[in-house]
Coordinates of C-alpha atoms in Angstrom, one line a residue:
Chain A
X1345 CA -13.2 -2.4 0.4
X1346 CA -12.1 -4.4 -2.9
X1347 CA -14.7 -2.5 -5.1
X1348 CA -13.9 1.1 -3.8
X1349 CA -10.4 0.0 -4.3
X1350 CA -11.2 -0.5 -7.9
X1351 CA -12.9 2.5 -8.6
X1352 CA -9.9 4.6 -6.7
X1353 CA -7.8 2.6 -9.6
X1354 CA -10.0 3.4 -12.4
X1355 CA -10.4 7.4 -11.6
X1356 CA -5.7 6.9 -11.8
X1357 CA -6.2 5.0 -15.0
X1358 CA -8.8 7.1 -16.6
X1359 CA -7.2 10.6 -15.7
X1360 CA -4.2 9.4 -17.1
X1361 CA -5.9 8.0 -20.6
X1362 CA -8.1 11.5 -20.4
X1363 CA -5.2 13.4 -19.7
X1364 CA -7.0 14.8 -16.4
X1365 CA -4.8 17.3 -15.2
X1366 CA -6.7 17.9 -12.0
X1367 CA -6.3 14.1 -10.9
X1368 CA -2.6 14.1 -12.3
X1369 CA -2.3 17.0 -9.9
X1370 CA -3.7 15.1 -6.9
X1371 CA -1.8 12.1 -7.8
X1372 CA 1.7 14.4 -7.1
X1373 CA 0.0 15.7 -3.9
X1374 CA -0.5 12.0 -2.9
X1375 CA 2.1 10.1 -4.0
X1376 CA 4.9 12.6 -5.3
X1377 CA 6.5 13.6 -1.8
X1378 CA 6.8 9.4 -1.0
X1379 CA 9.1 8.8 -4.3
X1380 CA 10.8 11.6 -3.4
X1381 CA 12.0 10.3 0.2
X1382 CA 12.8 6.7 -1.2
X1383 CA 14.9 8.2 -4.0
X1384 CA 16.6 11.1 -1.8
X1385 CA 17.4 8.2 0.6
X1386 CA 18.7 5.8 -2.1
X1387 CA 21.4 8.3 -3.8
X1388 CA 19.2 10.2 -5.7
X1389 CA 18.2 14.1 -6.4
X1390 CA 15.0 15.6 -6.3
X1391 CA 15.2 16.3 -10.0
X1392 CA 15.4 12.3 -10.3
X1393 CA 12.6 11.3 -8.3
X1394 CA 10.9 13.9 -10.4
X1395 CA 11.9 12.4 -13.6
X1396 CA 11.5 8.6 -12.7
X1397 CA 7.4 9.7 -11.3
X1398 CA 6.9 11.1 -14.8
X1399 CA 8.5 7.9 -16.7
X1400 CA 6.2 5.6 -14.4
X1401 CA 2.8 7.2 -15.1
X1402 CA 4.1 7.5 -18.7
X1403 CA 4.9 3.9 -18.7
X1404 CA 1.3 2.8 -16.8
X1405 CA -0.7 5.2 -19.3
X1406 CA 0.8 3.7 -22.4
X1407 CA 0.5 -0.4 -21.2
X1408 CA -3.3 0.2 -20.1
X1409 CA -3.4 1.8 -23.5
X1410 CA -2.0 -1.1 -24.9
X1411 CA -4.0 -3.6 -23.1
X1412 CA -6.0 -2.5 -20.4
X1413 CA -4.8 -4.3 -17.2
X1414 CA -6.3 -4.5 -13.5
X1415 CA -4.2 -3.1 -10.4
X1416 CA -4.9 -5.2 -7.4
X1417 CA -3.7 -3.5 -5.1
X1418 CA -3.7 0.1 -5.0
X1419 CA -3.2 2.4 -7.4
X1420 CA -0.7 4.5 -5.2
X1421 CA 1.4 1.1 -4.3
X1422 CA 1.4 0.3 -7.9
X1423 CA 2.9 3.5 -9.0
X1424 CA 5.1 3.8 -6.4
X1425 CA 6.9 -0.2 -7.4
X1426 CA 7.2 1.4 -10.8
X1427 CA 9.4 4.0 -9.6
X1428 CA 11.1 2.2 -7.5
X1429 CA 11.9 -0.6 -10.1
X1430 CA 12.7 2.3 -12.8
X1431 CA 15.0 3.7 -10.2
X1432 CA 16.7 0.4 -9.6
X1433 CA 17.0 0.4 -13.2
X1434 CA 19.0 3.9 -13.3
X1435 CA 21.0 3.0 -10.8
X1436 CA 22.1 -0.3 -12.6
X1437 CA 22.3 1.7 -15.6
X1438 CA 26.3 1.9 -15.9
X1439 CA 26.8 -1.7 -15.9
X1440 CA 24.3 -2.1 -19.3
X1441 CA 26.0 1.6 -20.8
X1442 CA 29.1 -0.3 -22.6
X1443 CA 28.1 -3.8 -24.5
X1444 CA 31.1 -6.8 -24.5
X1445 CA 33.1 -4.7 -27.1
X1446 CA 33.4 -2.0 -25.6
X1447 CA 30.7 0.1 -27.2
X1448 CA 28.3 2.6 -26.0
X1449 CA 24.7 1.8 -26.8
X1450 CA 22.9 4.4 -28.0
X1451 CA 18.8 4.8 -27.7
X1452 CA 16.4 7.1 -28.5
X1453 CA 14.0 7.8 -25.3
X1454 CA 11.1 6.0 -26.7
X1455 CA 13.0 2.9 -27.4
X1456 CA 14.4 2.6 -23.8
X1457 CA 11.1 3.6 -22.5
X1458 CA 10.1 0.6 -24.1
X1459 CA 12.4 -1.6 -23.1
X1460 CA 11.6 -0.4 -20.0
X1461 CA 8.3 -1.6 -19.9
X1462 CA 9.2 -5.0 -20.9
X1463 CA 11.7 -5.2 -17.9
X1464 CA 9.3 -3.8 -16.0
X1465 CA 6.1 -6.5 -17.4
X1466 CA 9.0 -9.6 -16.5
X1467 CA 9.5 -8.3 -13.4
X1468 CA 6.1 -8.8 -11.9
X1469 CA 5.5 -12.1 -13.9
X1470 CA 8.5 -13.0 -11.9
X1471 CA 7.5 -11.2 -8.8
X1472 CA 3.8 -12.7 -9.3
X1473 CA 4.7 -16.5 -9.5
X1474 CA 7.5 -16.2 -6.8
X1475 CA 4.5 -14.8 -4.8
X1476 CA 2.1 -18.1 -5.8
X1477 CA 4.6 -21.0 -4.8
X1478 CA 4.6 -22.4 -1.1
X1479 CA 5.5 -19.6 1.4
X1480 CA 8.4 -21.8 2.4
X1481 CA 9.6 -21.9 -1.4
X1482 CA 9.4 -18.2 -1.3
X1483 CA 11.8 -17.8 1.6
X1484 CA 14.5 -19.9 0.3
X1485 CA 14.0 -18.8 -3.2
X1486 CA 13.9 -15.2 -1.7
X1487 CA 17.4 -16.0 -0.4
X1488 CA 18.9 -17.9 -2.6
X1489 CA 18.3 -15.3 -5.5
X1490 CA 19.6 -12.7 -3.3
X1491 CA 22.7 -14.0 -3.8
X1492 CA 22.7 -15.2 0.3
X1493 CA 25.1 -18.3 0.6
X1494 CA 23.8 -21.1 1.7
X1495 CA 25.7 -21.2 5.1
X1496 CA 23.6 -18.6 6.2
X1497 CA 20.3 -19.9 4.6
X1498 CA 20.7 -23.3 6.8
X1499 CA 21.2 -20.9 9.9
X1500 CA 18.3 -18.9 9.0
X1501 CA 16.1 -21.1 7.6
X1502 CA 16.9 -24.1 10.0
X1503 CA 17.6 -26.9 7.6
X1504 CA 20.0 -29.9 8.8
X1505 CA 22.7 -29.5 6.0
X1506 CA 23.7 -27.4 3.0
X1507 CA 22.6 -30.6 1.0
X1508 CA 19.1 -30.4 2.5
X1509 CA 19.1 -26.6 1.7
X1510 CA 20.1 -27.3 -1.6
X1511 CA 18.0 -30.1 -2.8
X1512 CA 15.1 -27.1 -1.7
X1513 CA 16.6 -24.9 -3.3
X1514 CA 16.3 -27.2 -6.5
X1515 CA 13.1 -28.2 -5.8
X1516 CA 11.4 -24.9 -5.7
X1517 CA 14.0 -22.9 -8.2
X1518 CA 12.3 -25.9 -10.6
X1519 CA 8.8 -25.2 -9.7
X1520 CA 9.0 -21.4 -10.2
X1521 CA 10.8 -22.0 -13.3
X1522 CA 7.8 -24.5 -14.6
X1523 CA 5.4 -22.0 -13.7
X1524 CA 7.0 -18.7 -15.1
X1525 CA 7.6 -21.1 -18.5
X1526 CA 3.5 -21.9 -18.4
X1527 CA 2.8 -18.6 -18.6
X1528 CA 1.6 -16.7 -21.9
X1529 CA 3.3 -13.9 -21.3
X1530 CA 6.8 -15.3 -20.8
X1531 CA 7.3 -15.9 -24.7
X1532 CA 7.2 -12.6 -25.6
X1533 CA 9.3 -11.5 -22.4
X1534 CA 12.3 -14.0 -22.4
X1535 CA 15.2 -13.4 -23.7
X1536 CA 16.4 -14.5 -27.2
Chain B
X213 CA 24.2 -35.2 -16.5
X214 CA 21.0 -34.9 -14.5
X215 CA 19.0 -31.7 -14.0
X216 CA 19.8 -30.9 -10.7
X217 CA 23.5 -31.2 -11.9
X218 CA 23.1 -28.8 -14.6
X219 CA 20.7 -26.6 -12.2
X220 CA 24.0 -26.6 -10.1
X221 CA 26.8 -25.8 -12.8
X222 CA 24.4 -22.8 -13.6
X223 CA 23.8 -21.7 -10.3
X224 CA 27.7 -22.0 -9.8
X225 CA 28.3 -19.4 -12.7
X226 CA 26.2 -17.0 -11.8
X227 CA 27.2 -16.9 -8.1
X228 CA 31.2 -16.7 -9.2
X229 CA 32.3 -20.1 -8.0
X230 CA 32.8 -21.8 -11.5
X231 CA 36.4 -23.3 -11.8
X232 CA 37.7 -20.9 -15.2
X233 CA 37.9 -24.4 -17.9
X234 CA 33.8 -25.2 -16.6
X235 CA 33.0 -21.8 -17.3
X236 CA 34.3 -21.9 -20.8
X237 CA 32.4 -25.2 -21.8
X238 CA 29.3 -23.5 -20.0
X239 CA 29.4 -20.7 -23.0
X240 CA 30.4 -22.7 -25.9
X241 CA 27.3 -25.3 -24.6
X242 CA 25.2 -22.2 -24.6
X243 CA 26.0 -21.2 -28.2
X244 CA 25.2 -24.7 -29.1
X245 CA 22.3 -26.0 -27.5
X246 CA 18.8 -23.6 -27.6
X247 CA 17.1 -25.3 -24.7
X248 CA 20.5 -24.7 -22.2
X249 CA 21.0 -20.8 -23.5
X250 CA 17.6 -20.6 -22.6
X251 CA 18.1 -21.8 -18.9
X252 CA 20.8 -20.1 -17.8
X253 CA 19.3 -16.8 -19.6
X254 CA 16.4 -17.4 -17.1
X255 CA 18.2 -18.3 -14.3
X256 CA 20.0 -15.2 -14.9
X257 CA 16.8 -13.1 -15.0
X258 CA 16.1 -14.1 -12.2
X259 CA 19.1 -13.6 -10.3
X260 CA 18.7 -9.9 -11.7
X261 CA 14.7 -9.2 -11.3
X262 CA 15.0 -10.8 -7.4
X263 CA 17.8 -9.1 -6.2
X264 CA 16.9 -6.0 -4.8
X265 CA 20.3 -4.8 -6.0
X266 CA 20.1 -5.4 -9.2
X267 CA 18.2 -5.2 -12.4
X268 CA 17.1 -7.1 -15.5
X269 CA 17.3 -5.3 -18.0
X270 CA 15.6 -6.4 -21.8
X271 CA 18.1 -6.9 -24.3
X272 CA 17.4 -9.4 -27.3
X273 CA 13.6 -9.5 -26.8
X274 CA 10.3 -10.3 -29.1
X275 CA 11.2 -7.1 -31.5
X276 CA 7.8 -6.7 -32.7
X277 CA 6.0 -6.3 -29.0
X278 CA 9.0 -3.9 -28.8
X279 CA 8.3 -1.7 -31.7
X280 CA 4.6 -1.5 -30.7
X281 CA 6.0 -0.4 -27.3
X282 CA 8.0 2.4 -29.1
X283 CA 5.5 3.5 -31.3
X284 CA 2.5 4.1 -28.3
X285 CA 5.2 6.3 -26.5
X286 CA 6.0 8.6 -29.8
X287 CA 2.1 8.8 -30.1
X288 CA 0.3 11.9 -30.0
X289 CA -1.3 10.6 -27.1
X290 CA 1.2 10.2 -25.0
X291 CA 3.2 13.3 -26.1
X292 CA 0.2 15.4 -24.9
X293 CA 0.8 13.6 -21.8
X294 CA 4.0 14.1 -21.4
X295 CA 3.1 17.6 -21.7
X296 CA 0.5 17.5 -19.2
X297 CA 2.6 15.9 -16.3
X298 CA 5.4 18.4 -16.9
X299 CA 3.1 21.4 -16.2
X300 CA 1.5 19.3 -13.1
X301 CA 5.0 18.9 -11.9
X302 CA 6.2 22.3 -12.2
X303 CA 2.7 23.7 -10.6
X304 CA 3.4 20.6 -7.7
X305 CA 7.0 21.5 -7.8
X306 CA 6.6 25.4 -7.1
X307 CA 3.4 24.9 -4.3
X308 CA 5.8 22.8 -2.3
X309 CA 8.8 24.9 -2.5
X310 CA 6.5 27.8 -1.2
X311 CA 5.7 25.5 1.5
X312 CA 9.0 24.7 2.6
X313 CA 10.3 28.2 2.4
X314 CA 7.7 29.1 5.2
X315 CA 7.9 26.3 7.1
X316 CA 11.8 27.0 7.2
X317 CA 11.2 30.2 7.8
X318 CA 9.0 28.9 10.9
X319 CA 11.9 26.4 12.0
X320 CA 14.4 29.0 11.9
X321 CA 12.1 30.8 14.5
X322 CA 11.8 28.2 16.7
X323 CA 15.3 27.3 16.5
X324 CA 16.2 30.8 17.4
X325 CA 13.7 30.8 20.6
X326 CA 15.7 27.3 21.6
X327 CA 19.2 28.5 21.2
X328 CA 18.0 31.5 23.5
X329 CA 16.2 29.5 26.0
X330 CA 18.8 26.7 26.0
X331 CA 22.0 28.8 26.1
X332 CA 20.6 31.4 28.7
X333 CA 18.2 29.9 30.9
X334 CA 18.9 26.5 31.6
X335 CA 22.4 25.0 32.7
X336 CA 24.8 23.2 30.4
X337 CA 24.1 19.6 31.6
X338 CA 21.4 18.4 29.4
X339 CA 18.7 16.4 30.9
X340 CA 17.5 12.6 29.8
X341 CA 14.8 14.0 28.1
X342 CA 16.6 16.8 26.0
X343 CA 18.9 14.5 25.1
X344 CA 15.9 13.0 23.9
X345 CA 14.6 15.6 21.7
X346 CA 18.0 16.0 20.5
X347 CA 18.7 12.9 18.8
X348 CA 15.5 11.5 17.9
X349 CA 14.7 11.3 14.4
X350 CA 13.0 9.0 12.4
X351 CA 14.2 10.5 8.9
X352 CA 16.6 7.4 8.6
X353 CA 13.9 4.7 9.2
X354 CA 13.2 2.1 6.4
X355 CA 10.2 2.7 4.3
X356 CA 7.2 0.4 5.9
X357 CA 6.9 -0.5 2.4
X358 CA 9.1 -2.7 0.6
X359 CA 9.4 -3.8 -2.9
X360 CA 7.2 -6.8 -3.7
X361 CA 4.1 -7.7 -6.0
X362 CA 1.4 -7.0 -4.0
X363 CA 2.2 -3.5 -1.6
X364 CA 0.6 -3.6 1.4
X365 CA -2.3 -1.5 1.3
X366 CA -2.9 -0.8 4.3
X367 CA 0.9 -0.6 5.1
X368 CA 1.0 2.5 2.6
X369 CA -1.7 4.3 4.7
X370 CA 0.1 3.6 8.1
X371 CA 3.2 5.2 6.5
X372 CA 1.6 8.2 5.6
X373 CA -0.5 8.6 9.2
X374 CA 2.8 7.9 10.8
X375 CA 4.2 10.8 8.7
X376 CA 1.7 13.1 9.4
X377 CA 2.2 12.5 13.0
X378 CA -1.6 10.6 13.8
X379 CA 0.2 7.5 15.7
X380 CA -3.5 6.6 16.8
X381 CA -4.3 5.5 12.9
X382 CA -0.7 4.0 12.9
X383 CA -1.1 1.4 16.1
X384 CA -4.6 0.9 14.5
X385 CA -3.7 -0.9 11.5
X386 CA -0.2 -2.6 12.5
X387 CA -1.7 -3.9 15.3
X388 CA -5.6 -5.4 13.9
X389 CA -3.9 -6.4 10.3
X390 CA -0.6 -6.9 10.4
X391 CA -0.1 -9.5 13.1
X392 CA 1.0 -11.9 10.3
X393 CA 3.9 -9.8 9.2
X394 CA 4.9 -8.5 12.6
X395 CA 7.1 -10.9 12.9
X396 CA 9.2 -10.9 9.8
X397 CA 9.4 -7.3 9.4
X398 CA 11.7 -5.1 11.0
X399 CA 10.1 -1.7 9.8
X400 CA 6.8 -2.5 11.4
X401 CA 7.7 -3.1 14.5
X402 CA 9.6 0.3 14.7
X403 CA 6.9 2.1 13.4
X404 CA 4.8 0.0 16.0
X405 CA 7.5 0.8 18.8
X406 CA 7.6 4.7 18.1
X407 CA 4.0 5.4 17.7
X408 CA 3.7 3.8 21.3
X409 CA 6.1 5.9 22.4
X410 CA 4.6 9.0 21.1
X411 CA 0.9 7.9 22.3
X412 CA 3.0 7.5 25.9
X413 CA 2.4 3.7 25.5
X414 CA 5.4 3.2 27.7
X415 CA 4.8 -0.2 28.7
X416 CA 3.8 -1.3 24.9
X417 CA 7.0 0.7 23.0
X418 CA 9.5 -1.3 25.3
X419 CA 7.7 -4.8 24.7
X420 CA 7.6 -4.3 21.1
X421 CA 11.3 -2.7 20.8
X422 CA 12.1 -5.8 22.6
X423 CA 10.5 -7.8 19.8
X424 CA 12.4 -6.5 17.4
X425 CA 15.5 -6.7 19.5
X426 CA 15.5 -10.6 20.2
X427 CA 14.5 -11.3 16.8
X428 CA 16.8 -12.4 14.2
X429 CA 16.3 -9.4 11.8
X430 CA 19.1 -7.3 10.2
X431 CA 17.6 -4.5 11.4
X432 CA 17.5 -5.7 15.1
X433 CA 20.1 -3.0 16.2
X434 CA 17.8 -0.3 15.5
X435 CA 15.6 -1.8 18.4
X436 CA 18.3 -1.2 20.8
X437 CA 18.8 2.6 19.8
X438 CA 14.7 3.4 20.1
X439 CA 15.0 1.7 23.2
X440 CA 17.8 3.7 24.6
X441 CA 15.7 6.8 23.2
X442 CA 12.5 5.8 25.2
X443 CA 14.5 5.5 28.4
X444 CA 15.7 9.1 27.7
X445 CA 11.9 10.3 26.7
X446 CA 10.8 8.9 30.3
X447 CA 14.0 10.2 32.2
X448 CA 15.7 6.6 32.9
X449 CA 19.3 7.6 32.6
X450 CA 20.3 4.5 34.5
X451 CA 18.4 2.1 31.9
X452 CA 19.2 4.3 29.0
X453 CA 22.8 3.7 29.2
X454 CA 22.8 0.1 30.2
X455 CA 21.7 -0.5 26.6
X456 CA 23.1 2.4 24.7
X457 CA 26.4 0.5 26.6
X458 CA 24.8 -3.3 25.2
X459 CA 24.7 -1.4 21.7
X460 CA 28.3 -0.6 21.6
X461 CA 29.4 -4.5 22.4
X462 CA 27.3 -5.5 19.0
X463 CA 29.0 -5.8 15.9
X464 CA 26.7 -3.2 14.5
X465 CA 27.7 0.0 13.2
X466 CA 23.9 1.3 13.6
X467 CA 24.2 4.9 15.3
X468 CA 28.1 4.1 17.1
X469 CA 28.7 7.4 16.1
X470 CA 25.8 8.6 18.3
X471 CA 25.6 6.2 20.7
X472 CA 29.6 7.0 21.8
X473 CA 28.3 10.7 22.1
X474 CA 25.4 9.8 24.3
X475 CA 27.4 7.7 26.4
X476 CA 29.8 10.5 26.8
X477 CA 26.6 13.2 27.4
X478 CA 25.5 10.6 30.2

């Protein structure tokens, strides 16, 4: 199952290097109409969901090109995070558009595309160590970045007092951060 | 101060509940002291990447991994590309729209021969099950799939049997795989519960509605309307509005709009 999994990844990954426009046509049949549905039912158009599927096989062909990377999990699930995330991103957009003074920021396409792909690269270092620490970690941490106070996280979660919940809170917040730190591919990531 | 005290005072700007003199000596620390700018730049990170509302976006990042970044995507490479998947997305684009003028043309058909057969043949009062048929949809359902590091597999394929209507596949791989999951996700059990109740599972769709009803889950109301619908589907009209009626006493707003009319249809 794991090696047929990687060689469904690698025909993606090559079409998109080889500029394959037979697989690239199979890979809209596929996974095209299931982007569509999540941004139709997330306030987008179809024109959108056509626009973010383009950016995210863009933005996979160029990092394998970069550095070539393994997907593990599939290569349809992958895609569709990308879009979703790049989508989250466009929706965010308008609170980024003005800087503190005031000031539209203009970019070139290739420059936010880049940018982009940096966001996107922190995102699953982020995604991937939240996913390593303690399932219980996870919860909390799942919770508490969600913004969900911590009234309800003692209801939910079943911890004695908010000081329990928060000392847990610490605890694990501290462990992620330690881990995410450890990692290579934070320095070039973090913000300045 | 300790670092669970400074964790705190961080956590506290970021989630609103600074006092307005803290929040100014937060800043000027932050344009003072590297190692604390670069904590609460983190913590807000995260607080952006984890929230499924939000988004972090890259502002004052490693330039040169940047500019190697922008270069690749002005490549010729990638411009030929970008060609490519435009023309793959107009042919995609203009198949499907073919597709879905036929199909509509179909669908008007049909809904023709309804309108006909409902408005001459049969009488006004509409039975459980047409009730049924009228208001159930699962366009509106949460994707089986949510946003994480590792997508399900195998939670991907049941979405797409599920869409093409093969419930079999569907009950196959939530019930052998997912058992783990079953109980912390709200999607899976409805796709669970409706593919039962397509496949006639009667017996199964209501135990596994009821799942997701007692459970703790946001989406717990939605339980309570696929339940009502299933009652319908088998003809209950006594059962159906006993809950569509338990559904109107939550503080839900889940279907109220639709659940008032069915009331009033019963």
């Amino acid at each position: 199952m794991y090696s047929l999994l990687m060689i469904d990844n690698t025909i993606y990954l090559t079409a998109l290097l080889e500029n394959d426009s037979k697989v690239i046509g199979i890979m809209y049949a596929k996974i095209f109409p299931k982007v569509a549905k999540f941004v139709l039912q997330n306030r987008g158009q179809r024109v959108d969901a056509e626009d973010i599927f383009q950016k995210a096989l863009l933005q996979i062909a160029v990092r394998y090109r970069k550095e070539s990377f393994e997907i593990t999990s599939s290569f349809e699930a992958y895609l569709f995070t990308a879009c979703k995330n790049l989508w989250r991103r466009e929706l965010n957009r308008s609170k980024t558009r003005v800087t503190d003074d005031g000031v539209m920021e203009l970019r070139n396409e290739e420059q936010d595309m880049a940018l982009a792909t940096l966001e996107q690269e922190r995102w699953e270092l982020f995604t991937e160590k939240l996913g390593a620490i303690s399932e219980n970690c996870k919860k909390i941490l799942t919770m508490f970045f969600a913004k969900v106070s911590y009234e309800v996280i003692v209801q939910k979660l079943g911890y004695n007092s908010e000081t329990v919940a928060r000392q847990r809170v610490f605890k694990c917040k501290s462990k992620l951060i330690e881990t995410v730190k450890n990692d290579n591919r934070y320095d070039s990531l973090k913000e300045l | 101060m300790s670092s669970e005290e400074e964790s705190n005072i961080i956590e506290a700007y970021f989630l609103g509940s600074l006092p307005k003199e803290d929040v100014i000596r937060l800043e000027k620390r932050m344009s003072e002291d590297i190692r604390f700018r670069e904590s609460v730049l983190l913590h807000k990170q995260l607080f952006e990447s984890l929230s499924e509302n939000d988004w972090s976006y890259a502002k004052n990042v490693d330039t040169k991994r940047l500019k190697e970044y922008e270069q690749l995507y002005k490549d010729k490479e990638t411009l030929q590309l970008k060609e490519t998947l435009k023309i793959a997305n107009s042919a995609y684009q203009k198949k499907n729209s073919k597709n879905t003028k036929s199909l509509l043309f179909y669908l008007s058909a049909a809904l023709i021969a309804i309108i006909i057969t409902v408005g001459v043949l049969l009488p006004k009062q509409q039975t459980p099950q047409e009730l049924y048929v009228d208001y159930y949809t699962v366009s509106d359902i949460p994707s089986l799939v949510s946003r994480g590091g590792v997508e399900e597999t195998s939670l991907i394929d049941a979405e797409r049997y599920f869409e093409e209507g093969n419930f079999n596949k569907v009950l196959d791989i939530l019930t052998s795989e997912m058992t783990s999951t079953i109980q912390t996700n709200a999607s899976v059990l409805l796709y669970k519960g409706i593919s039962e109740m397509e496949l006639k599972q009667y017996e199964n769709a209501h135990t596994t509605f009821d799942q997701l009803i007692e459970s703790d889950l946001i989406d717990a109301p939605m339980g309570l309307w696929y339940k009502a619908l299933l009652y319908l589907k088998i003809g209950d009209k006594a059962n159906a509005k006993a809950v569509l009626l338990q559904m109107n006493t939550t503080s839900s707003n889940y279907k109220r709009k639709e659940t008032k009319e069915l009331l009033e249809a019963l």
